[in-house]
Amino acid sequence: LYRIRGRWFPYILLLRYRFKQQDETIATAYLILLGQLDRYGLKRKENQTLRNYAQYIDSFFSTKEMTRLTNQYEQYLYHQRLPKGSW
């Protein structure tokens, strides 16, 4: 199980944070997401901003989800709350 944790561990994390709808959870979940992306091989450069990194991730996976998550994370960092209904 330890050797193949890269396959099943992301699903455990997804289940852990999917139904928690508290604003404080986004900070922890976002940092774990960054760790999982690093483990996947998409390393963030030392001088790279979160927005630039999110755009890189979106271009790699052809989505816009990382940019949306990063905007929510930054809003939580600066305002200490999320807009109502953002979960």
PDB file of N, CA and C in Angstrom:
ATOM      1  N   LEU A   1       0.818  -1.200   0.000  1.00  0.00           N
ATOM      2  CA  LEU A   1       0.000   0.000   0.000  1.00  0.00           C
ATOM      3  C   LEU A   1       0.859   1.259   0.000  1.00  0.00           C
ATOM      4  N   TYR A   2       1.958   1.214   0.722  1.00  0.00           N
ATOM      5  CA  TYR A   2       2.807   2.394   0.793  1.00  0.00           C
ATOM      6  C   TYR A   2       3.393   2.736  -0.577  1.00  0.00           C
ATOM      7  N   ARG A   3       3.814   1.718  -1.323  1.00  0.00           N
ATOM      8  CA  ARG A   3       4.430   1.957  -2.619  1.00  0.00           C
ATOM      9  C   ARG A   3       3.445   2.512  -3.647  1.00  0.00           C
ATOM     10  N   ILE A   4       2.185   2.158  -3.543  1.00  0.00           N
ATOM     11  CA  ILE A   4       1.198   2.633  -4.524  1.00  0.00           C
ATOM     12  C   ILE A   4       0.315   3.744  -3.957  1.00  0.00           C
ATOM     13  N   ARG A   5       0.786   4.416  -2.918  1.00  0.00           N
ATOM     14  CA  ARG A   5      -0.012   5.466  -2.286  1.00  0.00           C
ATOM     15  C   ARG A   5      -0.294   6.633  -3.217  1.00  0.00           C
ATOM     16  N   GLY A   6       0.525   6.816  -4.223  1.00  0.00           N
ATOM     17  CA  GLY A   6       0.307   7.889  -5.188  1.00  0.00           C
ATOM     18  C   GLY A   6      -0.970   7.708  -5.983  1.00  0.00           C
ATOM     19  N   ARG A   7      -1.458   6.487  -6.061  1.00  0.00           N
ATOM     20  CA  ARG A   7      -2.693   6.212  -6.794  1.00  0.00           C
ATOM     21  C   ARG A   7      -3.933   6.417  -5.933  1.00  0.00           C
ATOM     22  N   TRP A   8      -3.884   6.000  -4.679  1.00  0.00           N
ATOM     23  CA  TRP A   8      -5.097   6.042  -3.852  1.00  0.00           C
ATOM     24  C   TRP A   8      -5.145   7.225  -2.904  1.00  0.00           C
ATOM     25  N   PHE A   9      -4.011   7.803  -2.542  1.00  0.00           N
ATOM     26  CA  PHE A   9      -3.999   8.877  -1.564  1.00  0.00           C
ATOM     27  C   PHE A   9      -4.745  10.136  -2.028  1.00  0.00           C
ATOM     28  N   PRO A  10      -4.625  10.552  -3.305  1.00  0.00           N
ATOM     29  CA  PRO A  10      -5.405  11.723  -3.737  1.00  0.00           C
ATOM     30  C   PRO A  10      -6.916  11.533  -3.578  1.00  0.00           C
ATOM     31  N   TYR A  11      -7.404  10.321  -3.746  1.00  0.00           N
ATOM     32  CA  TYR A  11      -8.840  10.075  -3.564  1.00  0.00           C
ATOM     33  C   TYR A  11      -9.254  10.214  -2.099  1.00  0.00           C
ATOM     34  N   ILE A  12      -8.387   9.808  -1.206  1.00  0.00           N
ATOM     35  CA  ILE A  12      -8.656   9.976   0.227  1.00  0.00           C
ATOM     36  C   ILE A  12      -8.720  11.462   0.560  1.00  0.00           C
ATOM     37  N   LEU A  13      -7.779  12.234   0.039  1.00  0.00           N
ATOM     38  CA  LEU A  13      -7.783  13.682   0.284  1.00  0.00           C
ATOM     39  C   LEU A  13      -9.027  14.339  -0.299  1.00  0.00           C
ATOM     40  N   LEU A  14      -9.427  13.901  -1.474  1.00  0.00           N
ATOM     41  CA  LEU A  14     -10.624  14.453  -2.096  1.00  0.00           C
ATOM     42  C   LEU A  14     -11.850  14.199  -1.235  1.00  0.00           C
ATOM     43  N   LEU A  15     -11.996  12.991  -0.743  1.00  0.00           N
ATOM     44  CA  LEU A  15     -13.127  12.675   0.133  1.00  0.00           C
ATOM     45  C   LEU A  15     -13.066  13.456   1.441  1.00  0.00           C
ATOM     46  N   ARG A  16     -11.872  13.664   1.921  1.00  0.00           N
ATOM     47  CA  ARG A  16     -11.702  14.354   3.201  1.00  0.00           C
ATOM     48  C   ARG A  16     -12.160  15.815   3.141  1.00  0.00           C
ATOM     49  N   TYR A  17     -11.874  16.490   2.026  1.00  0.00           N
ATOM     50  CA  TYR A  17     -12.153  17.925   1.949  1.00  0.00           C
ATOM     51  C   TYR A  17     -13.388  18.287   1.126  1.00  0.00           C
ATOM     52  N   ARG A  18     -13.968  17.347   0.416  1.00  0.00           N
ATOM     53  CA  ARG A  18     -15.080  17.680  -0.471  1.00  0.00           C
ATOM     54  C   ARG A  18     -16.299  18.205   0.278  1.00  0.00           C
ATOM     55  N   PHE A  19     -16.636  17.621   1.392  1.00  0.00           N
ATOM     56  CA  PHE A  19     -17.879  17.971   2.076  1.00  0.00           C
ATOM     57  C   PHE A  19     -17.697  18.917   3.249  1.00  0.00           C
ATOM     58  N   LYS A  20     -16.467  19.319   3.521  1.00  0.00           N
ATOM     59  CA  LYS A  20     -16.232  20.332   4.551  1.00  0.00           C
ATOM     60  C   LYS A  20     -16.506  21.689   3.926  1.00  0.00           C
ATOM     61  N   GLN A  21     -17.492  22.376   4.432  1.00  0.00           N
ATOM     62  CA  GLN A  21     -17.853  23.648   3.828  1.00  0.00           C
ATOM     63  C   GLN A  21     -17.565  24.803   4.772  1.00  0.00           C
ATOM     64  N   GLN A  22     -16.413  24.747   5.395  1.00  0.00           N
ATOM     65  CA  GLN A  22     -15.979  25.824   6.268  1.00  0.00           C
ATOM     66  C   GLN A  22     -14.914  26.621   5.527  1.00  0.00           C
ATOM     67  N   ASP A  23     -14.931  27.927   5.698  1.00  0.00           N
ATOM     68  CA  ASP A  23     -13.994  28.782   4.981  1.00  0.00           C
ATOM     69  C   ASP A  23     -12.544  28.449   5.298  1.00  0.00           C
ATOM     70  N   GLU A  24     -12.263  28.057   6.530  1.00  0.00           N
ATOM     71  CA  GLU A  24     -10.880  27.781   6.937  1.00  0.00           C
ATOM     72  C   GLU A  24     -10.300  26.580   6.204  1.00  0.00           C
ATOM     73  N   THR A  25     -11.144  25.722   5.707  1.00  0.00           N
ATOM     74  CA  THR A  25     -10.695  24.497   5.057  1.00  0.00           C
ATOM     75  C   THR A  25      -9.985  24.770   3.742  1.00  0.00           C
ATOM     76  N   ILE A  26     -10.327  25.859   3.079  1.00  0.00           N
ATOM     77  CA  ILE A  26      -9.732  26.123   1.765  1.00  0.00           C
ATOM     78  C   ILE A  26      -8.225  26.318   1.853  1.00  0.00           C
ATOM     79  N   ALA A  27      -7.737  26.921   2.908  1.00  0.00           N
ATOM     80  CA  ALA A  27      -6.297  27.146   3.036  1.00  0.00           C
ATOM     81  C   ALA A  27      -5.544  25.821   3.123  1.00  0.00           C
ATOM     82  N   THR A  28      -6.013  24.932   3.959  1.00  0.00           N
ATOM     83  CA  THR A  28      -5.362  23.631   4.117  1.00  0.00           C
ATOM     84  C   THR A  28      -5.476  22.810   2.841  1.00  0.00           C
ATOM     85  N   ALA A  29      -6.654  22.789   2.258  1.00  0.00           N
ATOM     86  CA  ALA A  29      -6.880  21.992   1.052  1.00  0.00           C
ATOM     87  C   ALA A  29      -6.046  22.509  -0.119  1.00  0.00           C
ATOM     88  N   TYR A  30      -5.910  23.821  -0.235  1.00  0.00           N
ATOM     89  CA  TYR A  30      -5.131  24.396  -1.328  1.00  0.00           C
ATOM     90  C   TYR A  30      -3.651  24.040  -1.189  1.00  0.00           C
ATOM     91  N   LEU A  31      -3.133  24.109   0.014  1.00  0.00           N
ATOM     92  CA  LEU A  31      -1.729  23.760   0.224  1.00  0.00           C
ATOM     93  C   LEU A  31      -1.473  22.278  -0.038  1.00  0.00           C
ATOM     94  N   ILE A  32      -2.437  21.439   0.317  1.00  0.00           N
ATOM     95  CA  ILE A  32      -2.310  20.007   0.014  1.00  0.00           C
ATOM     96  C   ILE A  32      -2.357  19.785  -1.489  1.00  0.00           C
ATOM     97  N   LEU A  33      -3.215  20.530  -2.185  1.00  0.00           N
ATOM     98  CA  LEU A  33      -3.272  20.439  -3.638  1.00  0.00           C
ATOM     99  C   LEU A  33      -1.939  20.814  -4.265  1.00  0.00           C
ATOM    100  N   LEU A  34      -1.309  21.869  -3.760  1.00  0.00           N
ATOM    101  CA  LEU A  34       0.010  22.261  -4.278  1.00  0.00           C
ATOM    102  C   LEU A  34       1.037  21.146  -4.058  1.00  0.00           C
ATOM    103  N   GLY A  35       0.949  20.493  -2.916  1.00  0.00           N
ATOM    104  CA  GLY A  35       1.845  19.373  -2.645  1.00  0.00           C
ATOM    105  C   GLY A  35       1.608  18.205  -3.581  1.00  0.00           C
ATOM    106  N   GLN A  36       0.354  17.916  -3.881  1.00  0.00           N
ATOM    107  CA  GLN A  36       0.040  16.827  -4.793  1.00  0.00           C
ATOM    108  C   GLN A  36       0.509  17.147  -6.218  1.00  0.00           C
ATOM    109  N   LEU A  37       0.353  18.386  -6.633  1.00  0.00           N
ATOM    110  CA  LEU A  37       0.841  18.780  -7.959  1.00  0.00           C
ATOM    111  C   LEU A  37       2.363  18.698  -8.028  1.00  0.00           C
ATOM    112  N   ASP A  38       3.032  19.045  -6.941  1.00  0.00           N
ATOM    113  CA  ASP A  38       4.488  18.920  -6.869  1.00  0.00           C
ATOM    114  C   ASP A  38       4.897  17.458  -6.975  1.00  0.00           C
ATOM    115  N   ARG A  39       4.178  16.606  -6.280  1.00  0.00           N
ATOM    116  CA  ARG A  39       4.458  15.171  -6.328  1.00  0.00           C
ATOM    117  C   ARG A  39       4.217  14.614  -7.730  1.00  0.00           C
ATOM    118  N   TYR A  40       3.233  15.156  -8.426  1.00  0.00           N
ATOM    119  CA  TYR A  40       2.911  14.737  -9.790  1.00  0.00           C
ATOM    120  C   TYR A  40       4.000  15.136 -10.775  1.00  0.00           C
ATOM    121  N   GLY A  41       4.803  16.127 -10.388  1.00  0.00           N
ATOM    122  CA  GLY A  41       5.892  16.570 -11.245  1.00  0.00           C
ATOM    123  C   GLY A  41       5.728  17.986 -11.763  1.00  0.00           C
ATOM    124  N   LEU A  42       4.667  18.654 -11.365  1.00  0.00           N
ATOM    125  CA  LEU A  42       4.419  20.029 -11.787  1.00  0.00           C
ATOM    126  C   LEU A  42       4.884  20.962 -10.682  1.00  0.00           C
ATOM    127  N   LYS A  43       6.185  21.149 -10.617  1.00  0.00           N
ATOM    128  CA  LYS A  43       6.784  21.918  -9.536  1.00  0.00           C
ATOM    129  C   LYS A  43       6.618  23.415  -9.761  1.00  0.00           C
ATOM    130  N   ARG A  44       6.369  24.110  -8.688  1.00  0.00           N
ATOM    131  CA  ARG A  44       6.247  25.568  -8.731  1.00  0.00           C
ATOM    132  C   ARG A  44       7.634  26.163  -8.536  1.00  0.00           C
ATOM    133  N   LYS A  45       7.992  27.078  -9.407  1.00  0.00           N
ATOM    134  CA  LYS A  45       9.301  27.721  -9.308  1.00  0.00           C
ATOM    135  C   LYS A  45       9.319  28.662  -8.111  1.00  0.00           C
ATOM    136  N   GLU A  46      10.495  28.926  -7.607  1.00  0.00           N
ATOM    137  CA  GLU A  46      10.647  29.713  -6.385  1.00  0.00           C
ATOM    138  C   GLU A  46      10.087  31.129  -6.517  1.00  0.00           C
ATOM    139  N   ASN A  47      10.277  31.754  -7.663  1.00  0.00           N
ATOM    140  CA  ASN A  47       9.822  33.130  -7.842  1.00  0.00           C
ATOM    141  C   ASN A  47       8.484  33.220  -8.584  1.00  0.00           C
ATOM    142  N   GLN A  48       7.802  32.116  -8.762  1.00  0.00           N
ATOM    143  CA  GLN A  48       6.550  32.081  -9.511  1.00  0.00           C
ATOM    144  C   GLN A  48       5.368  32.412  -8.601  1.00  0.00           C
ATOM    145  N   THR A  49       4.514  33.329  -9.045  1.00  0.00           N
ATOM    146  CA  THR A  49       3.338  33.683  -8.252  1.00  0.00           C
ATOM    147  C   THR A  49       2.300  32.571  -8.359  1.00  0.00           C
ATOM    148  N   LEU A  50       1.364  32.598  -7.434  1.00  0.00           N
ATOM    149  CA  LEU A  50       0.306  31.595  -7.467  1.00  0.00           C
ATOM    150  C   LEU A  50      -0.536  31.717  -8.725  1.00  0.00           C
ATOM    151  N   ARG A  51      -0.786  32.931  -9.163  1.00  0.00           N
ATOM    152  CA  ARG A  51      -1.586  33.123 -10.383  1.00  0.00           C
ATOM    153  C   ARG A  51      -0.877  32.582 -11.615  1.00  0.00           C
ATOM    154  N   ASN A  52       0.417  32.837 -11.727  1.00  0.00           N
ATOM    155  CA  ASN A  52       1.175  32.308 -12.865  1.00  0.00           C
ATOM    156  C   ASN A  52       1.231  30.786 -12.821  1.00  0.00           C
ATOM    157  N   TYR A  53       1.412  30.252 -11.635  1.00  0.00           N
ATOM    158  CA  TYR A  53       1.435  28.802 -11.481  1.00  0.00           C
ATOM    159  C   TYR A  53       0.082  28.200 -11.835  1.00  0.00           C
ATOM    160  N   ALA A  54      -0.994  28.854 -11.434  1.00  0.00           N
ATOM    161  CA  ALA A  54      -2.340  28.374 -11.757  1.00  0.00           C
ATOM    162  C   ALA A  54      -2.562  28.382 -13.264  1.00  0.00           C
ATOM    163  N   GLN A  55      -2.085  29.411 -13.951  1.00  0.00           N
ATOM    164  CA  GLN A  55      -2.215  29.458 -15.401  1.00  0.00           C
ATOM    165  C   GLN A  55      -1.412  28.344 -16.065  1.00  0.00           C
ATOM    166  N   TYR A  56      -0.244  28.050 -15.505  1.00  0.00           N
ATOM    167  CA  TYR A  56       0.567  26.949 -16.020  1.00  0.00           C
ATOM    168  C   TYR A  56      -0.160  25.617 -15.843  1.00  0.00           C
ATOM    169  N   ILE A  57      -0.728  25.400 -14.687  1.00  0.00           N
ATOM    170  CA  ILE A  57      -1.466  24.162 -14.416  1.00  0.00           C
ATOM    171  C   ILE A  57      -2.674  24.059 -15.340  1.00  0.00           C
ATOM    172  N   ASP A  58      -3.394  25.161 -15.508  1.00  0.00           N
ATOM    173  CA  ASP A  58      -4.559  25.152 -16.402  1.00  0.00           C
ATOM    174  C   ASP A  58      -4.161  24.846 -17.846  1.00  0.00           C
ATOM    175  N   SER A  59      -3.056  25.390 -18.295  1.00  0.00           N
ATOM    176  CA  SER A  59      -2.624  25.099 -19.659  1.00  0.00           C
ATOM    177  C   SER A  59      -2.177  23.641 -19.786  1.00  0.00           C
ATOM    178  N   PHE A  60      -1.598  23.083 -18.732  1.00  0.00           N
ATOM    179  CA  PHE A  60      -1.146  21.691 -18.765  1.00  0.00           C
ATOM    180  C   PHE A  60      -2.336  20.739 -18.845  1.00  0.00           C
ATOM    181  N   PHE A  61      -3.377  21.000 -18.041  1.00  0.00           N
ATOM    182  CA  PHE A  61      -4.543  20.115 -18.005  1.00  0.00           C
ATOM    183  C   PHE A  61      -5.697  20.598 -18.895  1.00  0.00           C
ATOM    184  N   SER A  62      -5.531  21.716 -19.578  1.00  0.00           N
ATOM    185  CA  SER A  62      -6.564  22.297 -20.459  1.00  0.00           C
ATOM    186  C   SER A  62      -7.873  22.555 -19.720  1.00  0.00           C
ATOM    187  N   THR A  63      -7.777  23.220 -18.570  1.00  0.00           N
ATOM    188  CA  THR A  63      -8.952  23.604 -17.796  1.00  0.00           C
ATOM    189  C   THR A  63      -8.777  25.038 -17.310  1.00  0.00           C
ATOM    190  N   LYS A  64      -9.734  25.491 -16.530  1.00  0.00           N
ATOM    191  CA  LYS A  64      -9.630  26.795 -15.874  1.00  0.00           C
ATOM    192  C   LYS A  64      -9.884  26.656 -14.371  1.00  0.00           C
ATOM    193  N   GLU A  65      -9.877  25.429 -13.879  1.00  0.00           N
ATOM    194  CA  GLU A  65     -10.218  25.160 -12.487  1.00  0.00           C
ATOM    195  C   GLU A  65      -9.169  25.666 -11.499  1.00  0.00           C
ATOM    196  N   MET A  66      -7.904  25.536 -11.836  1.00  0.00           N
ATOM    197  CA  MET A  66      -6.857  25.961 -10.909  1.00  0.00           C
ATOM    198  C   MET A  66      -6.877  27.469 -10.734  1.00  0.00           C
ATOM    199  N   THR A  67      -7.175  28.202 -11.799  1.00  0.00           N
ATOM    200  CA  THR A  67      -7.279  29.652 -11.690  1.00  0.00           C
ATOM    201  C   THR A  67      -8.456  30.027 -10.792  1.00  0.00           C
ATOM    202  N   ARG A  68      -9.573  29.336 -10.929  1.00  0.00           N
ATOM    203  CA  ARG A  68     -10.733  29.598 -10.077  1.00  0.00           C
ATOM    204  C   ARG A  68     -10.405  29.305  -8.616  1.00  0.00           C
ATOM    205  N   LEU A  69      -9.740  28.174  -8.369  1.00  0.00           N
ATOM    206  CA  LEU A  69      -9.364  27.834  -6.994  1.00  0.00           C
ATOM    207  C   LEU A  69      -8.378  28.845  -6.417  1.00  0.00           C
ATOM    208  N   THR A  70      -7.432  29.278  -7.223  1.00  0.00           N
ATOM    209  CA  THR A  70      -6.439  30.243  -6.757  1.00  0.00           C
ATOM    210  C   THR A  70      -7.097  31.572  -6.420  1.00  0.00           C
ATOM    211  N   ASN A  71      -8.053  31.999  -7.233  1.00  0.00           N
ATOM    212  CA  ASN A  71      -8.776  33.240  -6.923  1.00  0.00           C
ATOM    213  C   ASN A  71      -9.528  33.121  -5.601  1.00  0.00           C
ATOM    214  N   GLN A  72     -10.164  31.989  -5.361  1.00  0.00           N
ATOM    215  CA  GLN A  72     -10.875  31.773  -4.094  1.00  0.00           C
ATOM    216  C   GLN A  72      -9.893  31.753  -2.923  1.00  0.00           C
ATOM    217  N   TYR A  73      -8.765  31.095  -3.111  1.00  0.00           N
ATOM    218  CA  TYR A  73      -7.752  31.006  -2.061  1.00  0.00           C
ATOM    219  C   TYR A  73      -7.200  32.394  -1.719  1.00  0.00           C
ATOM    220  N   GLU A  74      -6.890  33.184  -2.749  1.00  0.00           N
ATOM    221  CA  GLU A  74      -6.384  34.532  -2.505  1.00  0.00           C
ATOM    222  C   GLU A  74      -7.431  35.406  -1.825  1.00  0.00           C
ATOM    223  N   GLN A  75      -8.672  35.242  -2.203  1.00  0.00           N
ATOM    224  CA  GLN A  75      -9.730  36.014  -1.561  1.00  0.00           C
ATOM    225  C   GLN A  75      -9.834  35.638  -0.084  1.00  0.00           C
ATOM    226  N   TYR A  76      -9.695  34.354   0.219  1.00  0.00           N
ATOM    227  CA  TYR A  76      -9.720  33.941   1.622  1.00  0.00           C
ATOM    228  C   TYR A  76      -8.510  34.504   2.368  1.00  0.00           C
ATOM    229  N   LEU A  77      -7.334  34.482   1.751  1.00  0.00           N
ATOM    230  CA  LEU A  77      -6.132  34.991   2.412  1.00  0.00           C
ATOM    231  C   LEU A  77      -6.248  36.460   2.770  1.00  0.00           C
ATOM    232  N   TYR A  78      -6.797  37.258   1.868  1.00  0.00           N
ATOM    233  CA  TYR A  78      -6.836  38.694   2.087  1.00  0.00           C
ATOM    234  C   TYR A  78      -8.052  39.163   2.867  1.00  0.00           C
ATOM    235  N   HIS A  79      -9.146  38.434   2.818  1.00  0.00           N
ATOM    236  CA  HIS A  79     -10.377  38.862   3.501  1.00  0.00           C
ATOM    237  C   HIS A  79     -10.775  37.961   4.671  1.00  0.00           C
ATOM    238  N   GLN A  80     -10.111  36.816   4.826  1.00  0.00           N
ATOM    239  CA  GLN A  80     -10.391  35.841   5.886  1.00  0.00           C
ATOM    240  C   GLN A  80     -11.814  35.274   5.827  1.00  0.00           C
ATOM    241  N   ARG A  81     -12.420  35.363   4.655  1.00  0.00           N
ATOM    242  CA  ARG A  81     -13.720  34.725   4.446  1.00  0.00           C
ATOM    243  C   ARG A  81     -13.930  34.579   2.938  1.00  0.00           C
ATOM    244  N   LEU A  82     -14.813  33.684   2.594  1.00  0.00           N
ATOM    245  CA  LEU A  82     -15.172  33.472   1.204  1.00  0.00           C
ATOM    246  C   LEU A  82     -16.544  34.066   0.929  1.00  0.00           C
ATOM    247  N   PRO A  83     -16.821  34.443  -0.307  1.00  0.00           N
ATOM    248  CA  PRO A  83     -18.164  34.941  -0.616  1.00  0.00           C
ATOM    249  C   PRO A  83     -19.210  33.850  -0.390  1.00  0.00           C
ATOM    250  N   LYS A  84     -20.378  34.272  -0.005  1.00  0.00           N
ATOM    251  CA  LYS A  84     -21.444  33.319   0.252  1.00  0.00           C
ATOM    252  C   LYS A  84     -21.766  32.543  -1.023  1.00  0.00           C
ATOM    253  N   GLY A  85     -21.868  31.241  -0.891  1.00  0.00           N
ATOM    254  CA  GLY A  85     -22.189  30.382  -2.023  1.00  0.00           C
ATOM    255  C   GLY A  85     -20.998  29.961  -2.868  1.00  0.00           C
ATOM    256  N   SER A  86     -19.775  30.274  -2.442  1.00  0.00           N
ATOM    257  CA  SER A  86     -18.606  29.909  -3.254  1.00  0.00           C
ATOM    258  C   SER A  86     -18.222  28.450  -3.088  1.00  0.00           C
ATOM    259  N   TRP A  87     -18.700  27.794  -2.051  1.00  0.00           N
ATOM    260  CA  TRP A  87     -18.408  26.377  -1.917  1.00  0.00           C
ATOM    261  C   TRP A  87     -19.221  25.613  -2.938  1.00  0.00           C
TER     262      TRP A  87
END
